[in-house]
Tab-separated table of C-alpha atoms and ligand atoms in Angstrom:
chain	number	residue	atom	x	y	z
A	2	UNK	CA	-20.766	-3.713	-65.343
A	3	UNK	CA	-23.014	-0.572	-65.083
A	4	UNK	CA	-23.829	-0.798	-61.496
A	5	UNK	CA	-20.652	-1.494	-60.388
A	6	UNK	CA	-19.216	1.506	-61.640
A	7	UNK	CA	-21.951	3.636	-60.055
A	8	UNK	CA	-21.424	2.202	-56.642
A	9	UNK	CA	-17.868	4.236	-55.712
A	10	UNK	CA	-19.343	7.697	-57.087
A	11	UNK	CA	-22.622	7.289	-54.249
A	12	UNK	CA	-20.630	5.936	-51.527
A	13	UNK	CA	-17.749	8.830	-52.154
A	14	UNK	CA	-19.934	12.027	-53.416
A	15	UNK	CA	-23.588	11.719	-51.931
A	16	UNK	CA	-24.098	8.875	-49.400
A	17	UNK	CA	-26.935	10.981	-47.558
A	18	UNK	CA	-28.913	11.557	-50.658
A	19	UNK	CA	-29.724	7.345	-51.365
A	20	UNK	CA	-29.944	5.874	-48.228
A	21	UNK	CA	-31.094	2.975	-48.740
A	22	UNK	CA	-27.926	2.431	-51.267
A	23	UNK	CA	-26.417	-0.367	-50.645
A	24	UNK	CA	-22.902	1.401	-50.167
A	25	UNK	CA	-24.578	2.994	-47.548
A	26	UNK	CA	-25.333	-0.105	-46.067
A	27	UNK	CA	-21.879	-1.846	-46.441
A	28	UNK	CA	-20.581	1.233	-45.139
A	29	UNK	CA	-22.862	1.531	-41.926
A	30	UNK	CA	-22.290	-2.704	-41.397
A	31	UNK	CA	-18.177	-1.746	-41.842
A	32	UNK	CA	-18.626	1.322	-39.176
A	33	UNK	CA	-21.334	-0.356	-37.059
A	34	UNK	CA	-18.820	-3.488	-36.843
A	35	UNK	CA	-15.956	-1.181	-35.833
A	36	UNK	CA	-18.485	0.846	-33.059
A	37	UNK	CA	-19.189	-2.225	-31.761
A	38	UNK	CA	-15.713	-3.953	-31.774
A	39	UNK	CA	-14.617	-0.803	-29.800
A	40	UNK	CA	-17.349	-0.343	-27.489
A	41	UNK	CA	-16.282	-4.085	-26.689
A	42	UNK	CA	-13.173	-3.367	-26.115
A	43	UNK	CA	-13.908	-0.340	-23.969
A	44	UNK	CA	-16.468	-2.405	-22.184
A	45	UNK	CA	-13.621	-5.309	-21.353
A	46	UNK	CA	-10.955	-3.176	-20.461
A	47	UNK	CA	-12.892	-1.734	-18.145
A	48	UNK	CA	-14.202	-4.724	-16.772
A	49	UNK	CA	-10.760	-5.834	-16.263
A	50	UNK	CA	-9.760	-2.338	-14.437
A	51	UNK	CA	-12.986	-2.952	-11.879
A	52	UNK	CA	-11.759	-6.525	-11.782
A	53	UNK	CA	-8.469	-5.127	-11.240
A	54	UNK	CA	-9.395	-2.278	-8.511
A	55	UNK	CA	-11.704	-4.626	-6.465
A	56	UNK	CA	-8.944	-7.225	-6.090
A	57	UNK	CA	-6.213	-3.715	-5.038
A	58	UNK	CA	-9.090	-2.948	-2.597
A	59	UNK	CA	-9.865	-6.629	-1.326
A	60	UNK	CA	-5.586	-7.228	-0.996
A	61	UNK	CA	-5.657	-3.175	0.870
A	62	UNK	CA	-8.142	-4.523	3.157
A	63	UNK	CA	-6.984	-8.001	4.233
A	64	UNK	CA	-3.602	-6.719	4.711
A	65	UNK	CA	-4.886	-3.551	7.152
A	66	UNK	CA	-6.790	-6.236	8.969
A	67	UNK	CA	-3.601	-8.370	9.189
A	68	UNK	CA	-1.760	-5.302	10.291
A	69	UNK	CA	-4.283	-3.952	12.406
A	70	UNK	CA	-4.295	-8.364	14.338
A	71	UNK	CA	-0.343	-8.585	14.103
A	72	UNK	CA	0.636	-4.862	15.053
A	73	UNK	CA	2.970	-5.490	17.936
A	74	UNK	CA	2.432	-3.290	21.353
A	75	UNK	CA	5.283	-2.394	23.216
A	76	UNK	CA	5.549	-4.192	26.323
A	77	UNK	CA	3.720	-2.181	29.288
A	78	UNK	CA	5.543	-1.093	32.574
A	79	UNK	CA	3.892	-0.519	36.307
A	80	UNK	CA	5.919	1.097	39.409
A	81	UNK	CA	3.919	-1.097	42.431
A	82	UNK	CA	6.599	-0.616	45.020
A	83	UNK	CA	9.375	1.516	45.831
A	84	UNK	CA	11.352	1.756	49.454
A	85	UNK	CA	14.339	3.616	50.455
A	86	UNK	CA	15.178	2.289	53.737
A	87	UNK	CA	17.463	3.994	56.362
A	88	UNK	CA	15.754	7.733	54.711
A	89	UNK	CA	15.274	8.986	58.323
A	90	UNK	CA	19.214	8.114	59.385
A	91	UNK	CA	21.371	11.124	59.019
A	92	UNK	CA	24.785	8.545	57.974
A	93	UNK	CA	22.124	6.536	56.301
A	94	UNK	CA	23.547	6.431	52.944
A	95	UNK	CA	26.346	3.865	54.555
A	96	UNK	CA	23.455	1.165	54.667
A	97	UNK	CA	20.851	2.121	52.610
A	98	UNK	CA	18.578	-0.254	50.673
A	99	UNK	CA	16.092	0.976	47.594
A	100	UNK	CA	13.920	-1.887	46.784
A	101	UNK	CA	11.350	-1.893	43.909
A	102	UNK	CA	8.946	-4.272	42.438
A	103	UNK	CA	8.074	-3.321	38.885
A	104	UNK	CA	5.808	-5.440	36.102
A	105	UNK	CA	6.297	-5.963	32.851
A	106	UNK	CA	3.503	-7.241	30.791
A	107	UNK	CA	3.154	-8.353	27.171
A	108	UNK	CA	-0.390	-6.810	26.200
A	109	UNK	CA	-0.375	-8.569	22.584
A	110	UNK	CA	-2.533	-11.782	21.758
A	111	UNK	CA	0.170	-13.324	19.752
A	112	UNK	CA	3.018	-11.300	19.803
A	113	UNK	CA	5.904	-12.660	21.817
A	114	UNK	CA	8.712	-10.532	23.262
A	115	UNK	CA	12.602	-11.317	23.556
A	116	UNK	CA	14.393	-9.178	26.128
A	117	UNK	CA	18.098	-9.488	25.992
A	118	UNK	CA	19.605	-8.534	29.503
A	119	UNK	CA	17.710	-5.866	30.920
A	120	UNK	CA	18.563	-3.734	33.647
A	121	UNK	CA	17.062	-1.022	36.116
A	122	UNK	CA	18.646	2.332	37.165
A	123	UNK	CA	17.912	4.439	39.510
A	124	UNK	CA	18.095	7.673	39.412
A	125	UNK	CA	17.849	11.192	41.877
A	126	UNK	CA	17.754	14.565	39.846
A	127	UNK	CA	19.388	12.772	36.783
A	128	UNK	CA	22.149	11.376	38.147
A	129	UNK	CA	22.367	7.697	38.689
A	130	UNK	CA	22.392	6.623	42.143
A	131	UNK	CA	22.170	2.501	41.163
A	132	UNK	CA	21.940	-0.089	38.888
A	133	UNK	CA	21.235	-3.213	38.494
A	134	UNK	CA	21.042	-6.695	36.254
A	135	UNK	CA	17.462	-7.342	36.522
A	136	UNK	CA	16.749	-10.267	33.863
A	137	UNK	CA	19.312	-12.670	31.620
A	138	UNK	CA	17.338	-12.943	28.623
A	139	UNK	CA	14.149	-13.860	28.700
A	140	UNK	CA	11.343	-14.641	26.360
A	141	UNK	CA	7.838	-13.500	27.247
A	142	UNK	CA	4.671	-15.011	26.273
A	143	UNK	CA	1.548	-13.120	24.637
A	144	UNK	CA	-0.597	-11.859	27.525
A	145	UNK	CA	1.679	-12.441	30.044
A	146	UNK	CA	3.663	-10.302	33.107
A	147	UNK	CA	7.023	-10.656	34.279
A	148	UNK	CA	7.626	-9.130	38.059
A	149	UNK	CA	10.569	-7.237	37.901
A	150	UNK	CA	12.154	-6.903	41.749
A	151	UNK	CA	15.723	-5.603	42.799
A	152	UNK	CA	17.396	-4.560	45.384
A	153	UNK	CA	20.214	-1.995	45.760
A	154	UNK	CA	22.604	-1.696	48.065
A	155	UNK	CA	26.023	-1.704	48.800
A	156	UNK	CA	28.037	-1.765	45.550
A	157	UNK	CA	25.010	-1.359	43.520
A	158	UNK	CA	24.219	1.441	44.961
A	159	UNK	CA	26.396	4.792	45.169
A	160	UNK	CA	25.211	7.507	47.467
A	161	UNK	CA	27.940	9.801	48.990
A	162	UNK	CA	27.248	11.712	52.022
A	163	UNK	CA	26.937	15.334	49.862
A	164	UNK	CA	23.941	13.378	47.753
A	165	UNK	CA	22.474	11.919	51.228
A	166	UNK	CA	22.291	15.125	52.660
A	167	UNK	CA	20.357	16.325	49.301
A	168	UNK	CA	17.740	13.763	49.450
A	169	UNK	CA	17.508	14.395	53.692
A	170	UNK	CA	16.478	17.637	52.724
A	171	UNK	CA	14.174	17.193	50.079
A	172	UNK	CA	12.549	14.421	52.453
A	173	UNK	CA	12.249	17.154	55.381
A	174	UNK	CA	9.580	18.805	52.829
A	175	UNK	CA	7.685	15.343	52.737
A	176	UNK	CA	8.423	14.460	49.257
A	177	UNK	CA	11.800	12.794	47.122
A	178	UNK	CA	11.331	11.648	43.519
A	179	UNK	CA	13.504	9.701	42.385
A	180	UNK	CA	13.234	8.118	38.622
A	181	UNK	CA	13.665	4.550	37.668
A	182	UNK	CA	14.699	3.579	33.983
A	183	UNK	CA	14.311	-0.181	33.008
A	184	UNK	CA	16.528	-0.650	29.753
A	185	UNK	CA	16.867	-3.976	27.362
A	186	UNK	CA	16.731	-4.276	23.917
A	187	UNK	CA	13.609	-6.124	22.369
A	188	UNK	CA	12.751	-8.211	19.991
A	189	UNK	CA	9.197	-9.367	19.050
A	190	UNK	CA	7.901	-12.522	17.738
A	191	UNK	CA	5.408	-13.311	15.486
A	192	UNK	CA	4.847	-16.617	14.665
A	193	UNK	CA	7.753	-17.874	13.215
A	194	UNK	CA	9.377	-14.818	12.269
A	195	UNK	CA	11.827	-12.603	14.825
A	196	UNK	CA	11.792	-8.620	14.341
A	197	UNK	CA	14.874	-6.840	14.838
A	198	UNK	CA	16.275	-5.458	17.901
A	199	UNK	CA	15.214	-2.533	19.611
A	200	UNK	CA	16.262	-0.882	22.337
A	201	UNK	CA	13.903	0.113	24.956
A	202	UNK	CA	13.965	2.149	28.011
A	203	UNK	CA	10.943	2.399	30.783
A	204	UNK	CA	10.979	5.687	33.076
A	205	UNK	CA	9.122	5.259	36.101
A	206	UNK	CA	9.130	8.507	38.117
A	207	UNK	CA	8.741	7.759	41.604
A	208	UNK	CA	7.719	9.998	44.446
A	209	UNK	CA	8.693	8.537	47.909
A	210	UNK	CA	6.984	9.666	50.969
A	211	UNK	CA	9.502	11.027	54.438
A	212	UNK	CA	9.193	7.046	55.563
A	213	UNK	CA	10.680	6.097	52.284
A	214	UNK	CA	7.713	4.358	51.029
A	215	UNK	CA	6.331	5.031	47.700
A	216	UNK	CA	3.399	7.608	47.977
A	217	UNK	CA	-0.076	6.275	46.816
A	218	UNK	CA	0.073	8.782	43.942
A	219	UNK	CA	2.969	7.235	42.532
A	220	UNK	CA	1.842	3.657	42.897
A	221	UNK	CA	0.344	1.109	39.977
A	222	UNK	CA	1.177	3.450	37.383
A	223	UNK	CA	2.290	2.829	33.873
A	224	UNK	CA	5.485	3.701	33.001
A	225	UNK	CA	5.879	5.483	29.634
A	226	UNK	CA	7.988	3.392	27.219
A	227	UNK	CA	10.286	4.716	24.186
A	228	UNK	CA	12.812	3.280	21.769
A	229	UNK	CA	16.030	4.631	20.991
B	327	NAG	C1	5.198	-7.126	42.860
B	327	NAG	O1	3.983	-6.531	42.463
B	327	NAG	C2	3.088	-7.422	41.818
B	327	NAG	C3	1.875	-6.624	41.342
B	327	NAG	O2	1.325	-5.854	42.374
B	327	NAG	C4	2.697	-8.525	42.790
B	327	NAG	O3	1.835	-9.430	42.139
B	327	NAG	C5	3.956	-9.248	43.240
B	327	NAG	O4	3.630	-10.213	44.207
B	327	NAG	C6	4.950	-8.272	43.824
B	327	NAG	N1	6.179	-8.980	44.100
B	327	NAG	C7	6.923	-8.748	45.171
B	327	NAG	C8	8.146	-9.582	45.317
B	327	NAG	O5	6.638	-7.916	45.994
């Protein structure tokens, strides 16, 4: 048992001296085994972390392309036509008429829309002159356009002779705006699933010329939308 008793003093005191001892050797296979066990480790776990991020990065892409498909527009809103008739009658306000023909239209590709009862105003230096129902709940199809045409009159329209004589005047100069707000609440549709309600509101300014007819400039355009 000579050997034996040799080993612990070369592998404890002077390892560098005898390298070719076979402590040496046991040691190196003991510390090699360990690098290696660790660099394994090191090596899966960070195979598993690229495994990990690629799949964060693949499920951050699909759903920005899914957002990016399924992203609902709001619906879009056009003034075409806009007539105030009796403008030129100075006791005109008894029987005037404003008539308008506005479009909605449901831009999205799959996207339906839900309006709940909407309704258009009308208004002359922000006071409401008129209102009316103009749809009973309606659903709208992707890439679609509702026309949107009232008339007010009567008791849907309220014009005293102090607010007549206003607009007179202002048409003397050639020019009355007035504004027109379309208001329903919204809901969109995708696929199966409904979105909550929102309510929406459409402001149309309108500038009508001294026949009562809408002025060119003020025709066809898009009305900007916002949510409240
Ligand atoms: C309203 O305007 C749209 C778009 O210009 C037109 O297609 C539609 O026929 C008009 N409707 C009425 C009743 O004037």
């Amino acid at each position: 048992m000579n050997s034996p008793s040799h080993l612990p003093v070369h592998h404890t005191d002077t390892p560098e001296q005898h390298p070719t001892a076979p402590t040496k050797r046991h040691h190196s296979a003991r510390y090699y085994a360990h690098r290696v066990k660790e660099s394994l480790t090191t090596r899966v776990s960070k195979l598993i972390c690229a495994i990990f991020l690629s799949l964060l990065l693949i499920i951050g892409i699909i759903t920005f392309i899914l957002w990016l498909s399924l992203r609902p527009h709001r619906p879009r809103f056009f003034i075409h036509d806009f007539t105030v008739t009796g403008l030129s009658l100075e006791n005109g306000f008894e029987s005037a008429q404003i008539v308008f023909n506005a479009t909605a239209r449901n831009s999205n590709l799959n996207i339906g829309i839900y309006y709940d009862a909407m309704s258009g105003s009308v208004y002359y230096k922000e006071q409401k002159i008129g209102s009316t129902p103009l749809l009973d709940s309606y659903y709208e199809g992707p890439k679609t356009t509702k026309v949107l045409t009232a008339a007010l009159s009567g008791a849907t329209l309220n014009i005293d002779r102090q607010r007549w004589m206003e607009i007179s005047n202002e048409r003397s100069k050639g020019v009355v705006v007035f504004r027109l707000e379309i208001t329903s609440t919204i809901r969109f549709r995708i696929s199966a699933w409904d979105s909550k309600r929102h309510v929406m509101h459409a402001n149309c300014p309108v500038s009508v010329g001294s026949d009562g007819m809408i002025l060119p400039s003020s025709k066809d355009l898009r009305c900007p939308v916002y949510f409240t």
